[in-house]
mmCIF file of C-alpha atoms in Angstrom:
data_model
loop_
_atom_site.group_PDB
_atom_site.id
_atom_site.type_symbol
_atom_site.label_atom_id
_atom_site.label_comp_id
_atom_site.label_asym_id
_atom_site.label_seq_id
_atom_site.Cartn_x
_atom_site.Cartn_y
_atom_site.Cartn_z
ATOM 1 C CA MET T 1 -58.961 198.700 53.827
ATOM 2 C CA LYS T 2 -60.325 201.970 55.282
ATOM 3 C CA GLY T 3 -61.780 202.910 58.627
ATOM 4 C CA ALA T 4 -58.885 204.274 60.475
ATOM 5 C CA SER T 5 -57.782 207.800 61.359
ATOM 6 C CA SER T 6 -55.503 209.990 63.445
ATOM 7 C CA ALA T 7 -58.245 210.409 66.069
ATOM 8 C CA ALA T 8 -56.762 207.473 67.801
ATOM 9 C CA GLY T 9 -53.417 209.252 67.983
ATOM 10 C CA ALA T 10 -51.595 207.952 64.917
ATOM 11 C CA ALA T 11 -52.317 208.755 61.201
ATOM 12 C CA THR T 12 -53.080 205.930 58.749
ATOM 13 C CA PRO T 13 -53.175 206.066 54.941
ATOM 14 C CA TRP T 14 -56.982 205.883 54.950
ATOM 15 C CA GLU T 15 -57.968 208.970 57.127
ATOM 16 C CA ARG T 16 -58.103 211.543 54.258
ATOM 17 C CA GLY T 17 -60.194 209.306 51.908
ATOM 18 C CA ARG T 18 -57.525 209.537 49.206
ATOM 19 C CA ILE T 19 -54.543 207.590 47.962
ATOM 20 C CA ASP T 20 -53.036 210.027 45.574
ATOM 21 C CA GLY T 21 -51.332 212.216 48.184
ATOM 22 C CA ARG T 22 -53.145 215.352 46.927
ATOM 23 C CA LEU T 23 -55.311 217.744 48.806
ATOM 24 C CA GLY T 24 -59.001 217.575 48.257
ATOM 25 C CA PRO T 25 -62.186 216.103 49.438
ATOM 26 C CA PRO T 26 -62.534 212.406 50.299
ATOM 27 C CA GLN T 27 -63.043 210.181 47.249
ATOM 28 C CA LEU T 28 -64.974 207.015 46.750
ATOM 29 C CA LEU T 29 -61.981 204.568 46.605
ATOM 30 C CA PHE T 30 -63.662 201.167 46.361
ATOM 31 C CA GLY T 31 -66.772 200.410 44.402
ATOM 32 C CA ARG T 32 -66.437 196.741 45.145
ATOM 33 C CA MET T 33 -64.564 194.789 47.865
ATOM 34 C CA ASN T 34 -62.079 192.177 46.868
ATOM 35 C CA GLU T 35 -62.942 190.203 50.076
ATOM 36 C CA ASP T 36 -64.696 186.845 50.050
ATOM 37 C CA TRP T 37 -67.546 187.331 52.640
ATOM 38 C CA ARG T 38 -68.014 183.528 52.677
ATOM 39 C CA VAL T 39 -65.086 183.179 55.129
ATOM 40 C CA GLU T 40 -66.852 185.430 57.589
ATOM 41 C CA ALA T 41 -70.169 183.805 57.046
ATOM 42 C CA GLU T 42 -68.553 180.392 57.934
ATOM 43 C CA VAL T 43 -66.941 181.393 61.184
ATOM 44 C CA PHE T 44 -69.201 183.961 62.791
ATOM 45 C CA PRO T 45 -71.885 182.670 65.131
ATOM 46 C CA PRO T 46 -75.306 182.615 63.333
ATOM 47 C CA GLY T 47 -77.272 185.796 64.033
ATOM 48 C CA GLY T 48 -74.234 187.367 65.673
ATOM 49 C CA ARG T 49 -73.474 191.037 66.196
ATOM 50 C CA ILE T 50 -70.787 191.906 63.734
ATOM 51 C CA PHE T 51 -68.418 194.880 63.487
ATOM 52 C CA CYS T 52 -67.523 195.418 59.898
ATOM 53 C CA ILE T 53 -65.326 197.827 58.096
ATOM 54 C CA ALA T 54 -67.867 199.374 55.610
ATOM 55 C CA SER T 55 -65.684 199.964 52.525
ATOM 56 C CA SER T 56 -68.119 199.560 49.629
ATOM 57 C CA GLY T 57 -70.549 197.597 51.738
ATOM 58 C CA CYS T 58 -70.177 194.246 49.997
ATOM 59 C CA THR T 59 -69.436 192.262 53.172
ATOM 60 C CA ALA T 60 -71.899 194.150 55.255
ATOM 61 C CA LEU T 61 -74.722 193.544 52.806
ATOM 62 C CA ALA T 62 -73.783 189.821 52.338
ATOM 63 C CA LEU T 63 -73.661 189.197 56.130
ATOM 64 C CA ALA T 64 -76.908 191.210 56.857
ATOM 65 C CA ALA T 65 -78.674 189.168 54.189
ATOM 66 C CA ARG T 66 -77.790 186.033 56.019
ATOM 67 C CA GLY T 67 -79.184 187.133 59.448
ATOM 68 C CA PHE T 68 -76.154 188.806 61.008
ATOM 69 C CA ARG T 69 -76.668 192.122 62.848
ATOM 70 C CA VAL T 70 -74.044 194.332 61.189
ATOM 71 C CA THR T 71 -72.425 197.624 62.221
ATOM 72 C CA ALA T 72 -70.464 198.983 59.341
ATOM 73 C CA VAL T 73 -67.916 201.651 60.150
ATOM 74 C CA ASP T 74 -65.664 203.691 57.983
ATOM 75 C CA VAL T 75 -63.639 206.913 58.461
ATOM 76 C CA ASN T 76 -64.221 207.922 54.829
ATOM 77 C CA PRO T 77 -67.529 209.673 54.443
ATOM 78 C CA ALA T 78 -67.664 208.979 50.733
ATOM 79 C CA GLN T 79 -67.465 205.336 51.409
ATOM 80 C CA ILE T 80 -70.227 205.351 54.093
ATOM 81 C CA GLU T 81 -72.560 207.349 51.893
ATOM 82 C CA TYR T 82 -72.058 204.944 48.963
ATOM 83 C CA ALA T 83 -72.538 201.912 51.127
ATOM 84 C CA ARG T 84 -75.808 203.279 52.418
ATOM 85 C CA THR T 85 -77.119 203.946 48.985
ATOM 86 C CA ARG T 86 -76.223 200.364 47.982
ATOM 87 C CA ALA T 87 -78.165 199.010 50.974
ATOM 88 C CA ALA T 88 -81.057 201.077 49.924
ATOM 89 C CA GLY T 89 -80.941 199.432 46.427
ATOM 90 C CA ALA T 90 -78.562 201.542 44.337
ATOM 91 C CA PRO T 91 -76.218 199.549 41.855
ATOM 92 C CA PRO T 92 -72.583 199.397 42.382
ATOM 93 C CA ARG T 93 -70.407 202.071 40.688
ATOM 94 C CA PRO T 94 -66.710 202.297 40.303
ATOM 95 C CA GLY T 95 -64.410 204.056 42.763
ATOM 96 C CA VAL T 96 -60.797 205.320 42.168
ATOM 97 C CA ILE T 97 -59.269 201.850 42.655
ATOM 98 C CA ASP T 98 -61.846 200.229 40.308
ATOM 99 C CA GLY T 99 -61.131 202.884 37.637
ATOM 100 C CA ARG T 100 -57.450 202.055 37.802
ATOM 101 C CA LEU T 101 -58.144 198.329 37.398
ATOM 102 C CA ALA T 102 -60.358 199.157 34.405
ATOM 103 C CA LEU T 103 -57.539 201.120 32.876
ATOM 104 C CA ALA T 104 -55.259 198.105 33.317
ATOM 105 C CA ARG T 105 -57.751 195.856 31.665
ATOM 106 C CA ARG T 106 -57.643 198.006 28.473
ATOM 107 C CA ALA T 107 -53.904 196.824 28.124
ATOM 108 C CA LEU T 108 -54.770 193.137 28.315
ATOM 109 C CA PRO T 109 -55.213 192.564 24.521
ATOM 110 C CA TRP T 110 -51.794 194.133 23.935
ATOM 111 C CA LEU T 111 -50.427 191.739 26.420
ATOM 112 C CA GLY T 112 -51.662 188.635 24.550
ATOM 113 C CA LEU T 113 -54.810 188.183 26.630
ATOM 114 C CA ARG T 114 -57.656 188.468 24.053
ATOM 115 C CA GLU T 115 -61.269 188.730 25.362
ATOM 116 C CA ARG T 116 -62.251 185.538 23.623
ATOM 117 C CA ASP T 117 -59.652 183.596 25.474
ATOM 118 C CA LEU T 118 -60.467 185.228 28.735
ATOM 119 C CA ARG T 119 -64.140 184.358 28.352
ATOM 120 C CA GLN T 120 -63.204 180.787 27.660
ATOM 121 C CA PHE T 121 -60.895 180.744 30.601
ATOM 122 C CA LEU T 122 -63.696 182.083 32.867
ATOM 123 C CA GLN T 123 -66.090 179.434 31.757
ATOM 124 C CA PHE T 124 -64.074 176.629 33.195
ATOM 125 C CA ALA T 125 -65.365 174.691 36.257
ATOM 126 C CA ALA T 126 -62.428 172.202 36.542
ATOM 127 C CA VAL T 127 -59.414 173.721 38.370
ATOM 128 C CA ASP T 128 -56.838 171.468 36.624
ATOM 129 C CA GLU T 129 -58.213 172.560 33.235
ATOM 130 C CA GLN T 130 -58.204 176.274 34.020
ATOM 131 C CA THR T 131 -54.707 176.098 35.452
ATOM 132 C CA ASP T 132 -53.322 174.384 32.423
ATOM 133 C CA PHE T 133 -55.124 176.973 30.140
ATOM 134 C CA TRP T 134 -53.525 179.831 32.170
ATOM 135 C CA ARG T 135 -50.077 178.439 31.869
ATOM 136 C CA ARG T 136 -50.358 177.685 28.175
ATOM 137 C CA ARG T 137 -52.340 180.685 26.744
ATOM 138 C CA LEU T 138 -52.626 183.559 29.266
ATOM 139 C CA ASP T 139 -49.382 183.843 31.411
ATOM 140 C CA THR T 140 -47.554 185.516 28.603
ATOM 141 C CA TRP T 141 -44.009 187.064 28.832
ATOM 142 C CA ARG T 142 -45.740 190.499 28.054
ATOM 143 C CA LEU T 143 -48.045 190.157 30.972
ATOM 144 C CA ARG T 144 -45.186 189.297 33.214
ATOM 145 C CA ALA T 145 -43.201 192.251 32.046
ATOM 146 C CA PHE T 146 -46.242 194.569 32.501
ATOM 147 C CA LEU T 147 -46.743 193.290 36.126
ATOM 148 C CA ARG T 148 -43.068 193.703 36.841
ATOM 149 C CA CYS T 149 -43.215 197.371 35.769
ATOM 150 C CA GLY T 150 -46.794 198.292 37.060
ATOM 151 C CA LEU T 151 -46.185 196.634 40.501
ATOM 152 C CA SER T 152 -42.786 197.939 40.906
ATOM 153 C CA ARG T 153 -42.179 200.066 44.075
ATOM 154 C CA ALA T 154 -40.872 202.982 42.010
ATOM 155 C CA PHE T 155 -44.012 203.062 39.865
ATOM 156 C CA LEU T 156 -46.406 202.483 42.663
ATOM 157 C CA ARG T 157 -44.921 205.358 44.683
ATOM 158 C CA LEU T 158 -46.219 207.701 41.910
ATOM 159 C CA LYS T 159 -49.784 206.411 42.276
ATOM 160 C CA VAL T 160 -50.300 205.698 46.037
ATOM 161 C CA GLY T 161 -49.057 206.680 49.466
ATOM 162 C CA ARG T 162 -45.494 205.671 50.415
ATOM 163 C CA SER T 163 -46.714 203.834 53.564
ATOM 164 C CA LEU T 164 -48.942 201.628 51.468
ATOM 165 C CA VAL T 165 -46.050 200.822 49.030
ATOM 166 C CA GLU T 166 -43.612 200.020 51.726
ATOM 167 C CA ALA T 167 -46.065 197.491 53.258
ATOM 168 C CA LEU T 168 -46.114 195.406 50.101
ATOM 169 C CA PRO T 169 -44.037 192.288 49.723
ATOM 170 C CA THR T 170 -40.892 192.500 47.622
ATOM 171 C CA ARG T 171 -41.330 191.565 44.010
ATOM 172 C CA PHE T 172 -45.058 192.122 44.251
ATOM 173 C CA ASP T 173 -45.514 191.107 40.620
ATOM 174 C CA ARG T 174 -44.155 187.660 41.162
ATOM 175 C CA VAL T 175 -46.242 187.359 44.458
ATOM 176 C CA ILE T 176 -49.508 188.375 42.536
ATOM 177 C CA ARG T 177 -48.852 185.882 39.866
ATOM 178 C CA GLU T 178 -48.403 183.124 42.396
ATOM 179 C CA ARG T 179 -51.696 184.205 44.072
ATOM 180 C CA LEU T 180 -53.533 184.016 40.721
ATOM 181 C CA GLU T 181 -52.299 180.484 40.201
ATOM 182 C CA ARG T 182 -53.465 179.648 43.706
ATOM 183 C CA THR T 183 -56.875 180.908 42.943
ATOM 184 C CA TRP T 184 -57.215 179.128 39.576
ATOM 185 C CA GLY T 185 -55.976 175.944 41.339
ATOM 186 C CA ARG T 186 -58.549 175.999 44.142
ATOM 187 C CA HIS T 187 -61.735 177.749 42.824
ATOM 188 C CA PRO T 188 -63.804 177.161 39.773
ATOM 189 C CA ASN T 189 -63.646 180.223 37.533
ATOM 190 C CA ARG T 190 -67.169 179.821 36.319
ATOM 191 C CA GLU T 191 -68.813 180.833 39.634
ATOM 192 C CA ASN T 192 -66.006 183.075 41.081
ATOM 193 C CA PRO T 193 -67.184 186.802 40.891
ATOM 194 C CA PHE T 194 -63.720 188.030 41.980
ATOM 195 C CA VAL T 195 -61.862 186.786 38.792
ATOM 196 C CA TRP T 196 -64.745 187.817 36.451
ATOM 197 C CA ARG T 197 -64.522 191.405 37.867
ATOM 198 C CA LEU T 198 -60.704 191.353 37.638
ATOM 199 C CA LEU T 199 -60.190 190.126 34.159
ATOM 200 C CA LEU T 200 -63.502 191.310 32.361
ATOM 201 C CA GLY T 201 -64.933 193.935 34.819
ATOM 202 C CA CYS T 202 -68.320 192.199 35.026
ATOM 203 C CA GLU T 203 -70.237 189.595 37.010
ATOM 204 C CA PRO T 204 -70.396 185.906 36.081
ATOM 205 C CA PRO T 205 -73.593 184.923 34.278
ATOM 206 C CA GLY T 206 -76.261 184.349 36.792
ATOM 207 C CA GLY T 207 -73.966 185.463 39.689
ATOM 208 C CA ALA T 208 -75.712 185.873 43.087
ATOM 209 C CA PRO T 209 -76.012 189.424 44.330
ATOM 210 C CA ASP T 210 -74.367 190.575 47.575
ATOM 211 C CA LYS T 211 -77.766 191.475 49.035
ATOM 212 C CA ALA T 212 -80.768 189.077 49.232
ATOM 213 C CA ALA T 213 -83.994 190.218 47.854
ATOM 214 C CA GLY T 214 -86.177 192.079 50.215
ATOM 215 C CA GLU T 215 -83.338 192.731 52.793
ATOM 216 C CA ALA T 216 -84.209 195.902 54.746
ATOM 217 C CA PRO T 217 -81.540 198.552 54.786
ATOM 218 C CA ALA T 218 -82.262 198.883 58.558
ATOM 219 C CA ALA T 219 -80.479 195.665 59.022
ATOM 220 C CA ILE T 220 -77.102 197.434 58.842
ATOM 221 C CA ASP T 221 -76.051 200.269 61.091
ATOM 222 C CA PHE T 222 -73.762 202.586 59.065
ATOM 223 C CA VAL T 223 -71.415 204.876 61.008
ATOM 224 C CA CYS T 224 -68.934 207.304 59.757
ATOM 225 C CA ALA T 225 -66.126 207.112 62.419
ATOM 226 C CA ASP T 226 -62.708 205.913 63.186
ATOM 227 C CA ALA T 227 -62.721 202.178 64.186
ATOM 228 C CA ILE T 228 -61.101 202.751 67.463
ATOM 229 C CA ASP T 229 -63.260 205.691 68.474
ATOM 230 C CA HIS T 230 -66.426 203.673 67.753
ATOM 231 C CA LEU T 231 -65.233 200.500 69.546
ATOM 232 C CA ASP T 232 -64.073 202.558 72.631
ATOM 233 C CA GLY T 233 -67.075 204.749 72.637
ATOM 234 C CA GLY T 234 -69.689 202.106 73.278
ATOM 235 C CA PRO T 235 -70.307 199.477 75.942
ATOM 236 C CA PRO T 236 -67.885 196.528 76.195
ATOM 237 C CA ASN T 237 -68.599 192.859 75.180
ATOM 238 C CA ARG T 238 -71.026 193.947 72.480
ATOM 239 C CA PHE T 239 -69.698 192.326 69.347
ATOM 240 C CA ASP T 240 -69.571 188.581 68.426
ATOM 241 C CA GLY T 241 -67.497 189.062 65.389
ATOM 242 C CA PHE T 242 -65.076 191.602 63.789
ATOM 243 C CA THR T 243 -63.959 191.777 60.182
ATOM 244 C CA LEU T 244 -61.316 194.451 59.721
ATOM 245 C CA SER T 245 -60.235 194.162 56.164
ATOM 246 C CA ASN T 246 -56.617 195.191 56.134
ATOM 247 C CA ILE T 247 -56.843 198.416 57.955
ATOM 248 C CA LEU T 248 -53.941 197.502 60.169
ATOM 249 C CA GLU T 249 -51.675 197.302 57.071
ATOM 250 C CA ALA T 250 -49.409 200.340 56.766
ATOM 251 C CA ALA T 251 -50.668 201.808 60.059
ATOM 252 C CA PRO T 252 -48.194 202.658 62.735
ATOM 253 C CA LEU T 253 -47.661 200.161 65.420
ATOM 254 C CA PRO T 254 -49.331 202.378 68.168
ATOM 255 C CA TYR T 255 -52.467 202.458 66.066
ATOM 256 C CA GLN T 256 -52.388 198.782 65.560
ATOM 257 C CA GLU T 257 -51.950 198.177 69.367
ATOM 258 C CA ARG T 258 -54.899 200.538 70.257
ATOM 259 C CA LEU T 259 -57.139 199.019 67.640
ATOM 260 C CA LEU T 260 -56.546 195.519 68.835
ATOM 261 C CA ALA T 261 -57.086 196.636 72.456
ATOM 262 C CA ALA T 262 -60.349 198.250 71.424
ATOM 263 C CA VAL T 263 -61.353 194.939 69.787
ATOM 264 C CA ARG T 264 -60.633 192.993 72.894
ATOM 265 C CA ARG T 265 -62.671 195.463 74.968
ATOM 266 C CA ALA T 266 -65.626 195.294 72.594
ATOM 267 C CA ALA T 267 -65.546 191.454 72.124
ATOM 268 C CA ALA T 268 -68.233 189.185 73.566
ATOM 269 C CA PRO T 269 -66.989 185.979 74.971
ATOM 270 C CA GLY T 270 -65.839 183.618 72.094
ATOM 271 C CA ALA T 271 -65.887 186.592 69.573
ATOM 272 C CA ILE T 272 -64.168 185.847 66.242
ATOM 273 C CA LEU T 273 -61.687 188.181 64.389
ATOM 274 C CA VAL T 274 -61.089 188.133 60.745
ATOM 275 C CA VAL T 275 -58.133 190.255 59.388
ATOM 276 C CA ARG T 276 -56.602 190.330 55.816
ATOM 277 C CA SER T 277 -53.043 191.324 54.691
ATOM 278 C CA LEU T 278 -51.301 191.747 51.390
ATOM 279 C CA LEU T 279 -48.275 190.113 53.162
ATOM 280 C CA GLU T 280 -47.485 186.589 53.033
ATOM 281 C CA PRO T 281 -49.182 184.260 55.574
ATOM 282 C CA SER T 282 -47.372 183.780 58.968
ATOM 283 C CA ASP T 283 -48.244 180.088 59.288
ATOM 284 C CA GLY T 284 -50.050 177.160 57.775
ATOM 285 C CA GLU T 285 -53.365 178.060 59.342
ATOM 286 C CA ALA T 286 -53.319 181.583 57.754
ATOM 287 C CA ALA T 287 -52.330 179.996 54.404
ATOM 288 C CA ASP T 288 -55.199 177.552 54.633
ATOM 289 C CA TRP T 289 -57.782 180.361 55.248
ATOM 290 C CA THR T 290 -56.249 182.425 52.499
ATOM 291 C CA SER T 291 -56.740 179.693 50.017
ATOM 292 C CA ARG T 292 -60.457 179.660 50.847
ATOM 293 C CA ASP T 293 -60.881 183.252 49.796
ATOM 294 C CA ARG T 294 -61.878 183.394 46.185
ATOM 295 C CA SER T 295 -60.198 186.703 45.653
ATOM 296 C CA PRO T 296 -56.585 186.452 44.334
ATOM 297 C CA LEU T 297 -55.642 189.614 46.101
ATOM 298 C CA TRP T 298 -54.712 188.471 49.697
ATOM 299 C CA GLY T 299 -51.469 186.964 50.935
ATOM 300 C CA ALA T 300 -53.021 186.266 54.416
ATOM 301 C CA VAL T 301 -56.442 185.806 55.843
ATOM 302 C CA GLU T 302 -56.327 185.171 59.550
ATOM 303 C CA VAL T 303 -59.239 183.913 61.594
ATOM 304 C CA SER T 304 -58.872 184.099 65.409
ATOM 305 C CA ARG T 305 -60.740 183.834 68.597
ATOM 306 C CA VAL T 306 -60.504 187.103 70.726
ATOM 307 C CA HIS T 307 -59.729 186.795 74.427
ATOM 308 C CA GLY T 308 -60.921 189.616 76.703
ATOM 309 C CA GLY T 309 -58.723 192.267 78.221
ATOM 310 C CA THR T 310 -57.907 196.007 77.498
ATOM 311 C CA GLY T 311 -54.137 195.915 77.691
ATOM 312 C CA PRO T 312 -52.468 196.536 74.331
ATOM 313 C CA GLY T 313 -50.405 193.729 72.784
ATOM 314 C CA ARG T 314 -47.719 193.647 70.123
ATOM 315 C CA ILE T 315 -49.175 192.588 66.736
ATOM 316 C CA HIS T 316 -48.050 189.568 64.877
ATOM 317 C CA LEU T 317 -49.264 190.050 61.327
ATOM 318 C CA SER T 318 -52.344 191.971 62.651
ATOM 319 C CA VAL T 319 -53.054 189.552 65.418
ATOM 320 C CA ALA T 320 -52.240 190.247 69.090
ATOM 321 C CA PRO T 321 -50.732 187.498 71.255
ATOM 322 C CA ASN T 322 -53.957 187.080 73.235
ATOM 323 C CA VAL T 323 -55.901 186.244 70.136
ATOM 324 C CA GLN T 324 -55.989 182.510 69.508
ATOM 325 C CA GLY T 325 -55.930 181.262 65.890
ATOM 326 C CA ILE T 326 -58.659 178.994 64.516
ATOM 327 C CA ARG T 327 -57.821 176.094 62.110
ATOM 328 C CA PRO T 328 -60.164 175.797 59.024
ATOM 329 C CA SER T 329 -62.526 172.878 58.972
ATOM 330 C CA SER T 330 -61.922 170.419 56.293
#
């Protein structure tokens, strides 16, 4: 999320660095990214030059630690400064969104989700076992009612920008419950950092860090800029991979078209594009990639090959027609 501004001719929800609709300085919104960098590490060419939305730095750090040459861009100066400090060795700290999730976790015992049961659930390594435990012990009627209220459009409009709320699927509470079950049914809880952070606000025991020991901060080029401005402001054909988070979501169509055109201009031959969306997947390939992401947040993860050219194209769930989808390997 994050990395887009009105500099390209159309405002997006991320340009002010705030989601509360109030005036004030940019805020640190994301202390952690709910995006599984393993998708990018699998599809990007080894040692490739990668354009990355910086956000909290998690994906940039993980890719740089694995030999990719990363340029991390974000329009929010608070996010860029935070990501730089993490690359220099500072520990993660919560942003606005993390704080809201922590507040929601305080309600879990009242919804029938006791910490003892959650810890038992998160220790499972067999997906059938953890799915059965979820259905029997944790998916309570009180939790369903809480999600129905807390994820309703009326309530969310009080907390975040209207354009972000309107981009969400209808009955988002039901959609999130389905995505949770998808995650339990595919990925062992014991080693999944995203579900540990979601349910307990901590890392799994012995969890691997985002950044490899000894990784030099110079491996990442951090830039505070609009994504379009940065891509259009440099030479063409210079990136082998792009990971755009979901910055196209809730952005006006003219912005989406200009960003995809900028990606095509900056793409080296054979470049790979990864975009995420809170919407439901457009086809089976996107659904397959989404199921590989250990985070339960996303409805669609699309992995595509970029074809060159500068003409704008209409977006189909964040992917222009001259971007060819890639099917996951088995």
